[in-house]
Coordinates of C-alpha atoms and ligand atoms in Angstrom, one line a residue:
Chain A
M1 CA -6.5 20.5 53.3
S2 CA -4.1 22.5 55.2
G3 CA -4.9 26.2 56.0
H4 CA -7.7 27.4 58.3
S5 CA -10.3 25.9 58.6
T6 CA -13.7 27.2 56.3
Y7 CA -16.2 26.3 59.4
V8 CA -17.8 28.4 61.5
P9 CA -19.9 26.8 64.6
G10 CA -23.6 27.8 64.0
T11 CA -24.9 27.6 67.6
A12 CA -22.9 28.3 71.4
F13 CA -23.1 24.7 71.9
E14 CA -20.7 24.5 68.5
R15 CA -19.2 26.8 70.2
W16 CA -18.2 25.0 73.6
L17 CA -17.7 22.3 71.3
E18 CA -15.1 23.5 69.1
K19 CA -12.8 24.5 72.0
R20 CA -13.3 21.4 73.8
L21 CA -12.2 18.7 71.0
P22 CA -12.7 19.9 66.6
I23 CA -15.0 16.8 65.9
I24 CA -17.1 19.2 63.4
S25 CA -14.9 21.4 61.6
L26 CA -12.3 18.0 60.9
V27 CA -16.0 16.9 59.5
H28 CA -16.8 19.9 57.8
D29 CA -13.0 20.3 56.5
S30 CA -13.2 17.0 55.4
F31 CA -16.5 16.6 54.0
V32 CA -17.8 19.7 53.6
S33 CA -15.4 22.3 52.0
F34 CA -12.8 19.9 51.3
P35 CA -12.1 20.6 47.2
T36 CA -13.0 18.0 44.7
P37 CA -10.6 18.0 41.0
K38 CA -13.9 18.9 39.4
N39 CA -13.4 16.0 36.4
L40 CA -13.8 13.1 38.8
N41 CA -15.9 10.7 36.9
Y42 CA -18.3 7.7 38.2
F43 CA -15.1 5.5 38.9
W44 CA -14.1 7.6 41.5
T45 CA -17.2 6.7 43.3
F46 CA -16.5 3.7 44.5
G47 CA -14.4 5.1 48.2
A48 CA -17.9 5.8 49.3
I49 CA -18.8 2.3 47.6
L50 CA -16.6 0.7 49.7
S51 CA -16.8 3.0 53.2
A52 CA -20.2 1.2 52.6
M53 CA -19.7 -1.9 52.5
L54 CA -17.3 -2.1 55.2
G55 CA -20.1 -0.9 57.2
W56 CA -23.0 -3.1 55.9
Q57 CA -20.5 -6.4 56.7
I58 CA -20.1 -4.8 59.7
L59 CA -23.9 -4.7 60.6
T60 CA -25.1 -7.4 58.7
G61 CA -21.6 -9.6 60.7
M62 CA -22.4 -8.7 64.6
V63 CA -26.0 -9.7 64.0
L64 CA -25.0 -13.3 62.8
A65 CA -22.9 -13.7 65.5
M66 CA -25.7 -13.7 68.2
H67 CA -27.3 -16.3 66.5
Y68 CA -23.9 -18.5 65.0
A69 CA -22.5 -21.4 67.2
A70 CA -18.5 -21.6 66.0
N71 CA -18.2 -24.9 67.6
D72 CA -17.4 -28.2 65.1
A73 CA -20.0 -30.1 65.9
V74 CA -22.8 -27.5 65.8
A75 CA -21.4 -24.6 63.7
F76 CA -22.9 -26.2 60.6
A77 CA -26.1 -27.1 61.7
S78 CA -26.0 -23.3 63.6
V79 CA -26.2 -21.6 60.2
E80 CA -28.7 -23.4 59.0
H81 CA -30.2 -22.9 61.6
I82 CA -29.8 -18.6 61.0
M83 CA -31.5 -20.0 58.3
R84 CA -34.5 -21.3 58.7
D85 CA -35.4 -20.7 62.2
V86 CA -33.6 -17.0 63.5
N87 CA -36.8 -14.4 61.6
Y88 CA -34.9 -12.5 58.7
G89 CA -32.0 -15.2 58.9
W90 CA -32.0 -16.0 55.1
L91 CA -31.5 -12.0 54.8
L92 CA -29.2 -11.6 57.1
R93 CA -26.9 -14.4 55.7
Y94 CA -27.6 -14.0 52.0
G95 CA -26.9 -10.8 52.8
H96 CA -23.6 -10.7 54.3
A97 CA -22.4 -13.3 51.8
N98 CA -22.8 -12.1 48.5
G99 CA -22.0 -8.2 50.7
A100 CA -18.3 -10.2 50.6
S101 CA -18.6 -11.2 47.1
F102 CA -19.4 -7.0 46.1
F103 CA -17.2 -5.7 49.0
F104 CA -14.0 -8.0 46.6
I105 CA -16.4 -6.1 43.2
A106 CA -15.7 -2.8 45.1
V107 CA -12.6 -3.2 45.7
Y108 CA -11.2 -4.8 42.2
I109 CA -12.3 -1.9 40.2
H110 CA -11.4 0.6 42.2
I111 CA -7.7 -0.8 42.2
F112 CA -8.0 -1.2 38.5
R113 CA -9.2 1.9 38.8
G114 CA -5.5 3.3 40.1
L115 CA -4.3 1.5 38.2
Y116 CA -5.5 3.7 35.2
F117 CA -5.1 6.6 36.5
G118 CA -1.4 6.1 37.8
S119 CA -2.6 6.6 41.3
Y120 CA -0.3 5.6 43.0
K121 CA 2.1 7.4 41.8
E122 CA 4.3 10.3 43.9
P123 CA 3.3 11.9 46.9
R124 CA 0.2 8.9 46.8
E125 CA 2.7 5.3 47.9
V126 CA 1.3 5.5 51.3
L127 CA -2.0 6.0 50.2
W128 CA -1.8 3.4 47.6
I129 CA 0.4 1.0 50.3
L130 CA -2.0 1.7 53.3
G131 CA -5.0 0.3 50.3
M132 CA -3.1 -2.4 49.9
I133 CA -2.9 -3.4 52.9
I134 CA -7.1 -3.0 53.0
F135 CA -6.9 -5.5 50.6
L136 CA -5.1 -7.8 52.3
L137 CA -6.9 -7.6 55.4
M138 CA -9.8 -7.9 53.9
M139 CA -8.3 -10.8 51.9
A140 CA -7.4 -12.8 55.3
T141 CA -10.9 -11.5 56.7
G142 CA -12.4 -13.1 53.8
F143 CA -11.0 -16.4 53.8
M144 CA -12.2 -17.2 57.4
G145 CA -15.7 -15.5 57.2
Y146 CA -15.8 -18.4 54.7
V147 CA -14.1 -21.4 57.0
L148 CA -17.4 -20.7 59.5
P149 CA -20.0 -21.9 58.4
W150 CA -17.9 -25.5 58.7
G151 CA -19.1 -26.5 54.4
Q152 CA -17.0 -28.9 53.0
M153 CA -15.0 -25.7 51.2
S154 CA -14.4 -24.1 54.3
F155 CA -13.0 -27.4 55.9
W156 CA -10.6 -28.2 52.5
G157 CA -9.8 -24.4 51.6
A158 CA -8.7 -23.7 55.4
T159 CA -6.7 -27.2 54.5
V160 CA -5.6 -26.2 51.8
I161 CA -4.4 -22.4 52.4
T162 CA -3.4 -22.9 55.5
N163 CA -1.0 -25.8 54.6
L164 CA 0.4 -22.6 52.0
F165 CA 2.5 -22.1 55.4
S166 CA 4.1 -25.9 55.2
A167 CA 6.2 -24.7 51.9
I168 CA 8.3 -22.7 54.5
P169 CA 11.1 -24.6 55.1
L170 CA 12.5 -26.2 58.4
V171 CA 9.7 -24.3 60.7
G172 CA 7.0 -24.7 57.8
S173 CA 4.8 -27.5 59.5
S174 CA 5.1 -26.2 63.3
I175 CA 3.7 -23.5 62.0
V176 CA 1.1 -25.1 60.1
T177 CA 0.3 -27.0 64.1
W178 CA 0.5 -23.2 65.5
L179 CA -2.1 -21.9 63.3
W180 CA -4.2 -24.5 63.0
G181 CA -4.1 -25.3 66.8
G182 CA -4.5 -28.7 66.1
F183 CA -2.6 -32.2 63.8
S184 CA -5.4 -30.7 61.2
V185 CA -7.7 -28.3 61.1
G186 CA -10.4 -28.5 64.0
D187 CA -12.5 -26.9 66.1
P188 CA -9.9 -25.1 67.4
T189 CA -9.2 -23.6 64.2
L190 CA -12.7 -22.8 63.6
N191 CA -12.8 -21.0 66.8
R192 CA -10.1 -18.7 66.6
F193 CA -11.2 -18.2 63.4
F194 CA -14.1 -16.7 64.4
S195 CA -12.2 -14.1 67.0
L196 CA -10.2 -13.0 64.0
H197 CA -13.1 -12.9 61.3
Y198 CA -15.0 -10.4 64.2
L199 CA -11.5 -8.6 65.2
L200 CA -10.5 -7.8 61.4
P201 CA -12.9 -5.9 59.8
F202 CA -12.4 -3.3 62.6
M203 CA -8.5 -3.2 62.1
I204 CA -9.4 -3.0 58.5
A205 CA -11.8 0.1 59.4
G206 CA -9.1 2.1 61.0
V207 CA -6.1 2.0 57.8
V208 CA -9.0 3.0 56.5
I209 CA -9.1 5.8 59.1
L210 CA -5.6 6.1 57.7
H211 CA -6.4 6.0 54.2
V212 CA -8.7 8.8 54.2
W213 CA -6.2 11.0 56.5
A214 CA -3.4 10.7 53.4
L215 CA -5.7 11.2 50.9
H216 CA -6.8 15.0 52.3
V217 CA -3.3 15.5 52.9
V218 CA -1.6 14.7 49.6
G219 CA -5.1 15.5 47.7
Q220 CA -7.1 13.0 45.8
N221 CA -5.5 12.2 41.8
N222 CA -8.6 13.1 39.1
P223 CA -8.9 11.5 35.4
A224 CA -6.2 14.2 33.8
G225 CA -4.0 12.8 36.9
I226 CA -3.0 17.0 36.4
E227 CA -2.6 17.7 40.0
P228 CA -5.5 21.3 40.1
K229 CA -3.2 24.4 40.0
S230 CA -6.4 27.1 41.7
T231 CA -9.9 27.1 43.0
E232 CA -10.7 26.8 39.2
D233 CA -10.1 23.4 38.7
T234 CA -11.9 22.1 42.2
V235 CA -15.2 22.0 43.9
P236 CA -16.1 21.6 46.8
F237 CA -16.5 18.1 48.5
T238 CA -20.8 18.6 49.3
P239 CA -22.3 19.0 47.6
Y240 CA -20.9 18.2 44.3
A241 CA -19.3 14.8 45.8
T242 CA -21.6 13.6 48.1
S243 CA -24.7 13.5 46.4
K244 CA -23.0 11.4 43.6
D245 CA -21.3 9.2 46.3
V246 CA -24.9 8.8 47.1
F247 CA -26.1 8.2 43.8
A248 CA -23.9 5.8 42.5
T249 CA -23.9 3.8 46.2
V250 CA -27.8 3.6 45.8
V251 CA -27.2 1.8 42.1
F252 CA -24.9 -0.2 43.5
F253 CA -26.3 -2.2 46.3
V254 CA -30.0 -2.1 44.1
I255 CA -27.3 -4.4 41.6
F256 CA -26.7 -5.8 45.1
A257 CA -30.2 -6.7 46.1
W258 CA -30.9 -8.2 43.2
F259 CA -28.3 -10.9 44.2
I260 CA -29.5 -11.2 47.5
F261 CA -32.8 -11.6 46.3
Y262 CA -32.4 -13.8 42.9
V263 CA -29.5 -15.3 43.1
P264 CA -28.6 -15.8 46.4
N265 CA -26.1 -18.5 45.5
Y266 CA -25.4 -17.7 42.8
T267 CA -21.2 -16.9 43.7
G268 CA -21.2 -19.6 46.0
D269 CA -20.3 -23.2 45.7
P270 CA -22.7 -25.9 46.3
D271 CA -20.5 -28.0 48.6
N272 CA -20.4 -26.0 51.0
Y273 CA -24.5 -27.1 52.3
I274 CA -22.3 -30.5 52.3
E275 CA -20.9 -30.5 56.2
A276 CA -17.1 -30.6 56.7
N277 CA -16.0 -34.1 56.4
P278 CA -12.4 -34.7 57.5
L279 CA -11.7 -37.8 55.5
A280 CA -12.8 -37.1 52.5
T281 CA -11.4 -34.3 49.6
P282 CA -15.0 -33.3 47.7
A283 CA -13.5 -33.8 44.2
H284 CA -13.2 -30.5 42.8
I285 CA -11.8 -27.5 45.7
E286 CA -11.8 -24.0 44.4
P287 CA -11.0 -20.7 46.6
E288 CA -14.3 -18.3 46.6
W289 CA -14.0 -16.0 42.8
Y290 CA -12.2 -13.1 44.6
F291 CA -9.0 -15.6 45.1
L292 CA -9.1 -17.2 41.5
P293 CA -6.8 -15.1 40.2
F294 CA -4.9 -15.6 42.9
Y295 CA -5.2 -19.2 43.4
A296 CA -4.5 -19.5 39.4
I297 CA -0.9 -18.5 40.6
L298 CA -0.1 -20.8 42.7
R299 CA -1.1 -24.2 40.7
S300 CA 0.2 -23.2 38.1
I301 CA 3.9 -23.8 39.4
P302 CA 4.9 -27.1 39.6
D303 CA 6.9 -26.6 42.9
K304 CA 5.7 -26.4 45.4
L305 CA 7.5 -23.7 47.7
G306 CA 7.4 -22.0 43.4
G307 CA 3.3 -21.6 44.0
V308 CA 3.1 -20.1 47.2
L309 CA 5.5 -17.6 46.8
C310 CA 4.9 -16.7 43.4
M311 CA 1.4 -16.3 44.9
F312 CA 3.0 -13.6 47.6
G313 CA 4.8 -11.8 44.9
A314 CA 1.6 -11.1 42.7
I315 CA 0.6 -8.7 45.7
A316 CA 4.0 -8.1 46.5
V317 CA 4.4 -6.5 43.3
L318 CA 2.1 -4.1 43.4
F319 CA 2.9 -2.3 46.8
V320 CA 6.6 -1.4 45.0
L321 CA 4.3 -0.8 42.2
P322 CA 5.0 3.6 42.7
W323 CA 8.5 2.8 42.0
L324 CA 7.6 0.6 39.2
D325 CA 6.8 2.4 37.2
T326 CA 9.1 5.0 35.6
S327 CA 6.8 7.1 34.1
K328 CA 6.4 10.7 35.5
V329 CA 2.9 11.0 34.0
R330 CA 0.0 9.2 36.0
S331 CA -3.6 9.0 33.9
A332 CA -3.5 6.6 31.1
T333 CA -5.6 8.9 28.8
Y334 CA -2.0 10.6 28.4
R335 CA 0.2 7.2 27.9
P336 CA -1.1 6.1 24.7
L337 CA 1.6 2.3 24.8
Y338 CA 0.3 2.2 28.6
R339 CA -3.8 2.4 28.1
Q340 CA -3.2 -0.8 25.7
F341 CA -1.1 -2.6 28.3
F342 CA -3.4 -1.7 30.9
W343 CA -6.3 -3.7 29.0
I344 CA -4.3 -6.4 28.1
L345 CA -3.5 -6.3 32.0
V346 CA -6.9 -6.6 33.3
I347 CA -7.6 -9.3 30.4
V348 CA -4.6 -11.1 31.7
S349 CA -6.2 -11.0 34.9
V350 CA -9.5 -11.9 35.0
G351 CA -8.0 -15.1 32.1
L352 CA -6.3 -16.1 35.3
G353 CA -9.5 -16.0 37.4
W354 CA -11.4 -18.2 34.7
L355 CA -8.3 -20.7 34.5
G356 CA -8.7 -20.8 38.6
A357 CA -11.6 -22.5 38.4
Q358 CA -10.7 -24.3 35.9
P359 CA -9.1 -28.6 36.5
P360 CA -5.4 -28.3 36.9
E361 CA -4.8 -30.2 33.4
G362 CA -4.1 -29.9 30.2
G363 CA -4.1 -26.6 28.0
Y364 CA -5.2 -25.4 30.8
V365 CA -1.7 -25.5 32.9
I366 CA 0.0 -24.1 29.9
A367 CA -2.4 -21.1 29.6
S368 CA -2.0 -20.5 34.1
R369 CA 1.5 -20.4 33.4
L370 CA 1.5 -18.2 30.0
F371 CA -0.9 -16.3 31.8
T372 CA 1.0 -15.5 35.4
A373 CA 4.5 -15.2 32.9
Y374 CA 2.8 -11.9 31.8
Y375 CA 1.6 -10.6 35.0
F376 CA 4.7 -10.5 36.6
I377 CA 6.6 -8.8 33.0
H378 CA 3.8 -5.9 33.0
F379 CA 4.6 -5.5 36.4
L380 CA 8.5 -6.5 36.5
V381 CA 9.9 -5.9 32.9
I382 CA 7.0 -3.4 30.5
L383 CA 6.5 -0.9 33.4
P384 CA 9.4 -0.1 34.4
L385 CA 11.0 0.1 31.1
L386 CA 8.3 1.2 29.1
G387 CA 8.0 4.8 31.4
L388 CA 11.7 5.4 29.3
I389 CA 10.8 4.5 25.5
E390 CA 7.2 5.6 25.3
T391 CA 6.2 10.1 24.2
P392 CA 3.5 10.9 26.5
K393 CA 0.5 13.1 24.7
P394 CA 1.0 16.5 26.1
L395 CA -1.1 17.1 29.3
P396 CA -3.1 19.7 29.7
T397 CA -2.6 22.8 31.3
S398 CA -5.0 22.4 34.0
I399 CA -7.9 20.5 34.2
S400 CA -10.3 23.3 33.3
E401 CA -9.0 23.1 30.3
A402 CA -9.2 19.3 30.1
V403 CA -12.4 19.1 30.4
L404 CA -12.8 22.0 28.5
A405 CA -11.1 19.9 25.6
K406 CA -13.1 16.8 25.5
N407 CA -16.3 18.8 26.2
G408 CA -15.9 22.4 24.2
H409 CA -16.9 21.2 21.3
Q410 CA -19.8 19.4 21.5
P411 CA -22.8 22.5 22.6
A412 CA -22.7 23.5 26.1
H413 CA -25.8 22.8 26.7
T414 CA -28.9 20.0 25.7
Chain B
M1 CA 22.2 14.1 77.9
A2 CA 21.9 14.7 81.5
T3 CA 25.1 14.8 82.1
T4 CA 25.8 18.2 81.2
T5 CA 26.6 19.5 84.5
H6 CA 29.8 17.0 84.8
D7 CA 32.7 17.2 82.5
T8 CA 33.0 13.4 82.4
P9 CA 30.9 11.5 80.1
E10 CA 30.1 9.3 84.0
P11 CA 26.5 8.0 83.5
S12 CA 24.2 9.7 85.4
R13 CA 20.7 8.7 87.8
R14 CA 19.1 9.1 85.4
D15 CA 21.1 7.2 82.5
F16 CA 20.7 4.5 85.7
L17 CA 16.7 5.2 85.5
T18 CA 16.4 5.2 81.9
I19 CA 17.6 1.8 80.9
A20 CA 16.7 0.3 84.1
T21 CA 12.8 0.6 82.8
I22 CA 13.6 -0.1 79.6
A23 CA 15.3 -2.9 79.9
T24 CA 12.4 -4.0 82.6
G25 CA 10.0 -3.6 80.5
A26 CA 11.6 -5.6 77.5
V27 CA 11.5 -8.6 79.5
G28 CA 8.5 -7.8 80.7
V29 CA 7.0 -7.6 77.7
G30 CA 9.4 -10.1 76.0
S31 CA 8.1 -13.0 79.0
L32 CA 4.1 -12.1 78.4
A33 CA 4.8 -12.7 74.5
W34 CA 5.3 -16.2 74.7
P35 CA 1.6 -17.6 76.3
F36 CA 0.5 -15.4 73.6
I37 CA 1.8 -16.8 71.3
D38 CA 1.9 -20.2 72.8
Q39 CA -1.7 -20.4 73.7
M40 CA -2.4 -21.1 69.7
E41 CA -0.1 -24.4 69.9
P42 CA -2.0 -27.9 70.2
D43 CA -4.3 -28.3 73.9
A44 CA -3.4 -30.8 76.7
S45 CA -6.6 -32.4 75.2
A46 CA -5.8 -32.2 71.6
L47 CA -2.3 -34.2 72.6
A48 CA -4.2 -36.7 74.6
L49 CA -5.4 -37.9 72.0
S50 CA -2.5 -38.3 69.8
S51 CA -2.1 -42.4 69.8
I52 CA -5.1 -44.8 68.6
E53 CA -4.5 -48.6 68.8
V54 CA -5.8 -50.8 65.6
D55 CA -6.4 -54.1 64.9
I56 CA -4.3 -54.9 61.8
S57 CA -5.6 -59.1 62.1
Q58 CA -8.8 -58.7 59.8
I59 CA -7.4 -56.3 56.6
Q60 CA -7.2 -58.5 53.7
P61 CA -4.4 -58.5 51.0
G62 CA -5.2 -55.8 48.5
Q63 CA -7.2 -53.8 51.1
I64 CA -6.6 -50.4 51.8
V65 CA -8.0 -49.1 55.7
T66 CA -9.1 -45.6 56.8
V67 CA -8.3 -45.0 60.6
K68 CA -9.0 -41.7 62.2
W69 CA -5.9 -41.1 64.1
R70 CA -4.3 -36.6 65.4
G71 CA -8.2 -36.0 63.1
K72 CA -6.5 -36.9 59.7
P73 CA -7.2 -40.0 58.0
V74 CA -4.4 -42.2 58.3
F75 CA -3.9 -45.6 55.5
I76 CA -3.2 -48.6 56.2
R77 CA -2.5 -51.1 53.6
N78 CA -2.0 -54.8 53.3
R79 CA -0.3 -55.1 50.6
T80 CA -0.8 -58.6 47.3
D81 CA 2.4 -60.3 46.8
K82 CA 2.3 -58.5 43.3
E83 CA 2.7 -55.2 44.4
M84 CA 5.5 -56.5 46.9
A85 CA 7.2 -57.9 43.6
E86 CA 6.2 -54.8 41.1
L87 CA 7.6 -52.2 44.3
K88 CA 11.1 -54.6 44.6
N89 CA 12.0 -53.9 40.8
T90 CA 11.2 -50.0 40.8
P91 CA 14.3 -48.8 42.3
P92 CA 14.2 -45.3 43.9
G93 CA 16.7 -43.5 42.6
D94 CA 15.3 -40.9 40.2
M95 CA 12.1 -40.8 42.5
K96 CA 11.5 -37.4 44.0
D97 CA 12.1 -38.6 47.6
P98 CA 14.7 -41.4 47.0
Q99 CA 13.4 -43.8 49.0
P100 CA 13.0 -47.3 49.3
D101 CA 10.3 -49.4 50.3
S102 CA 11.6 -51.3 52.6
A103 CA 12.8 -48.1 54.7
R104 CA 9.1 -47.8 55.2
V105 CA 7.8 -50.5 56.9
K106 CA 8.0 -52.6 60.2
K107 CA 10.5 -55.7 59.2
G108 CA 8.8 -58.7 59.6
H109 CA 5.7 -56.8 58.4
E110 CA 6.7 -56.4 55.1
N111 CA 3.3 -56.0 53.2
L112 CA 1.6 -53.9 56.2
L113 CA 2.1 -49.9 54.4
V114 CA 0.9 -47.5 57.1
V115 CA 0.9 -44.0 55.9
V116 CA -0.6 -40.4 57.3
G117 CA -3.2 -40.4 54.0
V118 CA -2.5 -36.3 53.9
C119 CA -1.6 -35.5 50.8
T120 CA 2.0 -33.7 51.5
H121 CA 1.2 -30.4 48.5
L122 CA -2.0 -29.1 50.4
G123 CA -3.5 -31.5 52.5
C124 CA -6.0 -32.6 50.6
I125 CA -7.3 -37.0 51.0
P126 CA -5.5 -38.6 47.6
L127 CA -8.5 -41.5 46.2
G128 CA -7.0 -44.9 47.4
H129 CA -6.4 -47.8 43.9
S130 CA -5.4 -45.0 41.4
G131 CA -3.5 -43.1 39.1
S132 CA -1.4 -44.2 37.0
F133 CA 1.0 -46.7 39.6
D134 CA -1.6 -47.9 41.3
G135 CA -1.3 -46.4 44.6
W136 CA -2.8 -43.0 45.2
F137 CA -4.3 -39.8 43.3
C138 CA -5.0 -36.3 45.1
P139 CA -7.7 -35.1 42.8
C140 CA -6.8 -31.8 44.2
H141 CA -3.9 -31.0 42.5
G142 CA -3.2 -34.1 40.7
S143 CA -0.2 -36.0 43.0
V144 CA -0.2 -39.3 42.4
Y145 CA 2.1 -41.9 44.9
D146 CA 2.7 -45.5 44.1
A147 CA 1.1 -48.2 46.5
S148 CA 4.5 -47.3 49.0
G149 CA 3.0 -43.7 49.8
R150 CA 6.0 -42.5 47.6
I151 CA 5.6 -39.6 45.3
R152 CA 5.8 -39.8 41.5
K153 CA 4.3 -36.8 39.9
G154 CA 2.8 -34.7 40.6
P155 CA 3.4 -31.1 42.4
A156 CA 3.8 -32.3 46.1
P157 CA 7.2 -32.9 47.1
L158 CA 7.7 -35.6 49.6
N159 CA 6.2 -38.6 50.2
L160 CA 3.6 -39.9 52.5
A161 CA 4.5 -39.6 56.0
V162 CA 5.1 -43.3 57.5
P163 CA 3.8 -42.0 61.4
E164 CA 5.3 -43.5 64.1
Y165 CA 3.8 -47.0 65.4
A166 CA 4.7 -50.3 66.2
F167 CA 3.5 -54.0 66.8
L168 CA 2.2 -54.4 70.2
N169 CA 1.5 -58.3 69.0
D170 CA 0.8 -59.4 66.0
K171 CA -2.6 -57.7 65.7
T172 CA -2.7 -54.7 66.8
I173 CA -0.5 -51.9 66.4
K174 CA -0.5 -49.1 68.2
I175 CA 0.0 -45.2 66.3
G176 CA 1.5 -42.2 67.6
Ligands
HEM1 C1 -14.4 -6.9 56.0 C2 -16.1 -7.6 56.2 C3 -16.2 -8.6 56.7 C4 -16.2 -9.8 55.0 C5 -15.9 -9.7 54.3 C6 -16.6 -10.8 55.7 C7 -16.9 -12.3 54.9 C8 -18.0 -13.4 55.5 C9 -17.8 -14.2 54.5 C10 -17.4 -14.9 53.2 C11 -18.6 -15.6 55.3 C12 -19.0 -17.2 54.5 C13 -20.3 -16.7 54.6 C14 -20.7 -17.6 54.2 O1 -20.5 -18.6 52.8 O2 -21.7 -18.3 54.9 C15 -18.8 -14.9 56.9 C16 -19.1 -15.2 57.9 C17 -19.6 -14.5 58.9 N1 -19.4 -13.6 59.1 FE1 -18.1 -12.5 57.9 N2 -17.4 -10.9 56.5 C18 -16.9 -10.3 57.5 C19 -17.3 -9.2 58.4 C20 -17.9 -9.9 59.5 C21 -17.5 -9.0 61.0 C22 -17.2 -7.3 61.7 C23 -18.1 -9.6 61.4 C24 -18.8 -9.9 62.8 C25 -19.0 -8.8 63.8 C26 -18.4 -11.0 60.6 C27 -19.1 -12.2 61.3 C28 -19.5 -13.4 60.7 C29 -20.0 -14.7 61.4 C30 -21.1 -14.6 62.5 C31 -20.3 -15.1 60.2 C32 -21.0 -17.1 59.5 C33 -21.6 -16.9 59.8 C34 -22.3 -16.9 57.9 O3 -21.5 -18.5 57.4 O4 -23.1 -16.7 57.2 N3 -18.4 -11.3 59.5 N4 -18.7 -13.5 56.9
FES2 S1 -2.7 -31.2 47.3 FE1 -2.8 -33.1 47.0 S2 -2.0 -32.2 45.1 FE2 -2.6 -30.9 45.5

């Protein structure tokens, strides 16, 4: 954090550079000597996993762009060309398409980690909001990327999602025409989406730098949710956090590789292997799995504008979460009631995801409405009230004490 | 302020320069922003495609023909006398977007309905001759339209749009 750097330039070159651009000491202070709470569990490795995924998406995306053509006449064929003709094209495309899914798996775990351990609370509000901006940018990037292969789902997904803006009173349909660059989704739309799909990941990278900066100003939260009090409570980032991060990232990529090599189309929709046809909508359209909870919320409201507002509202409540949760205690470990509501929220969110893939009829609609209502009640009613009525368990006086309380009654060595 | 040497708060040369610079810069940025926004609007080639002529003489009663206009389907439906009678007998009063059938067709060609085949909910293409009103049914989120293209059930807020069109002669219409 603040204070003097512990970095000692070793060589004459390092001393020379340090006077001109203190970049080595910046990296040293941020990723080597940076004090990390010593009780971090594996849920804290997802930041590193997410950074690796962003790097992977940029790397595979950049080479896909060398073979892809953003033109409605040839886009679909160019993706098939990547799959069949380009050397290792299948690997690059499957790596990129599944990469998006794994990126979202990691970000959802990362977000729910924050919800469980209260990582959004004072003084980490800005850190949390920067994370939410990254999440929004990721959604925009994933959505536009999915349009590029120009299959039926690409086309109709793009149509339905851009049409959300037509719900805006008065100017809605002019906005949609402007987004399309025409009177329907077409070649101009594909072209601009490609341009933005290339740009946004670099904007994500920029916001990630701000996110990590904010993290290093306020320090990491930890499973006990209390601030480190002394150097007893922390360990240096390297080697402790680095090795754990690298290990978790490798495990994550092994699972990811299993998907790429054995079930590469598992998360995809077969309809997207049919070329876009502006004159026929597939019988059942649904977005990629990572958008399904929001899609379920959209469909559960019988009014067009209302549905769109609720869908965006579902993300908006996350932005103001630091001010909705009135409890000062961060970690759910010490919040007996919140802990239960947290798991209900997990079930409701996954349930909404499942409902988003069901046809919009009968019992599914009723269930979607109940789950949507609960989602908002959790954030707007339960969280504010819980802080007032819940009696938290006594907090440990320090991270060291929390660690000992957890492991102390067991033999120290096995 | 920079005017400490004066007793009165007279605007100084520096104040003038500050305001003039900001004003010129703001006008420049503001007017440059417009081309960057406007380039995304439909371009001249998209607008050039914006009208088509269709021969309607071959459309049989009961038949729906789909033509492509501005990248979207347009449904041209030659409605049967039975359908016409049914439409006459349903007052539009309690519809979501109340409109009499007569306001959706051209005088003298009441049988012929021309509508943009895009669901007013989120833009899917409804299926013809289906749904409980024998009009159209949208498979995406279940909107139901009648044989006049009016919304009768489901989340769509508006009737299927009637595009701008005109009869050039008895056999041909021009859409757009
Ligand atoms: C945040 C990072 C990114 C995400 C979440 C993402 C997501 C996606 C998704 C979901 C697809 C559709 C895959 C399919 O079904 O075929 C796609 C396609 C594509 N992306 Fe990305 N992308 C990212 C970064 C990039 C970058 C940085 C580039 C370019 C430098 C890029 C270039 C492409 C290209 C050319 C395609 C079309 C080929 C294809 O469909 O496989 N992507 N992207
Ligand atoms: S797009 Fe037709 S019902 Fe939603």
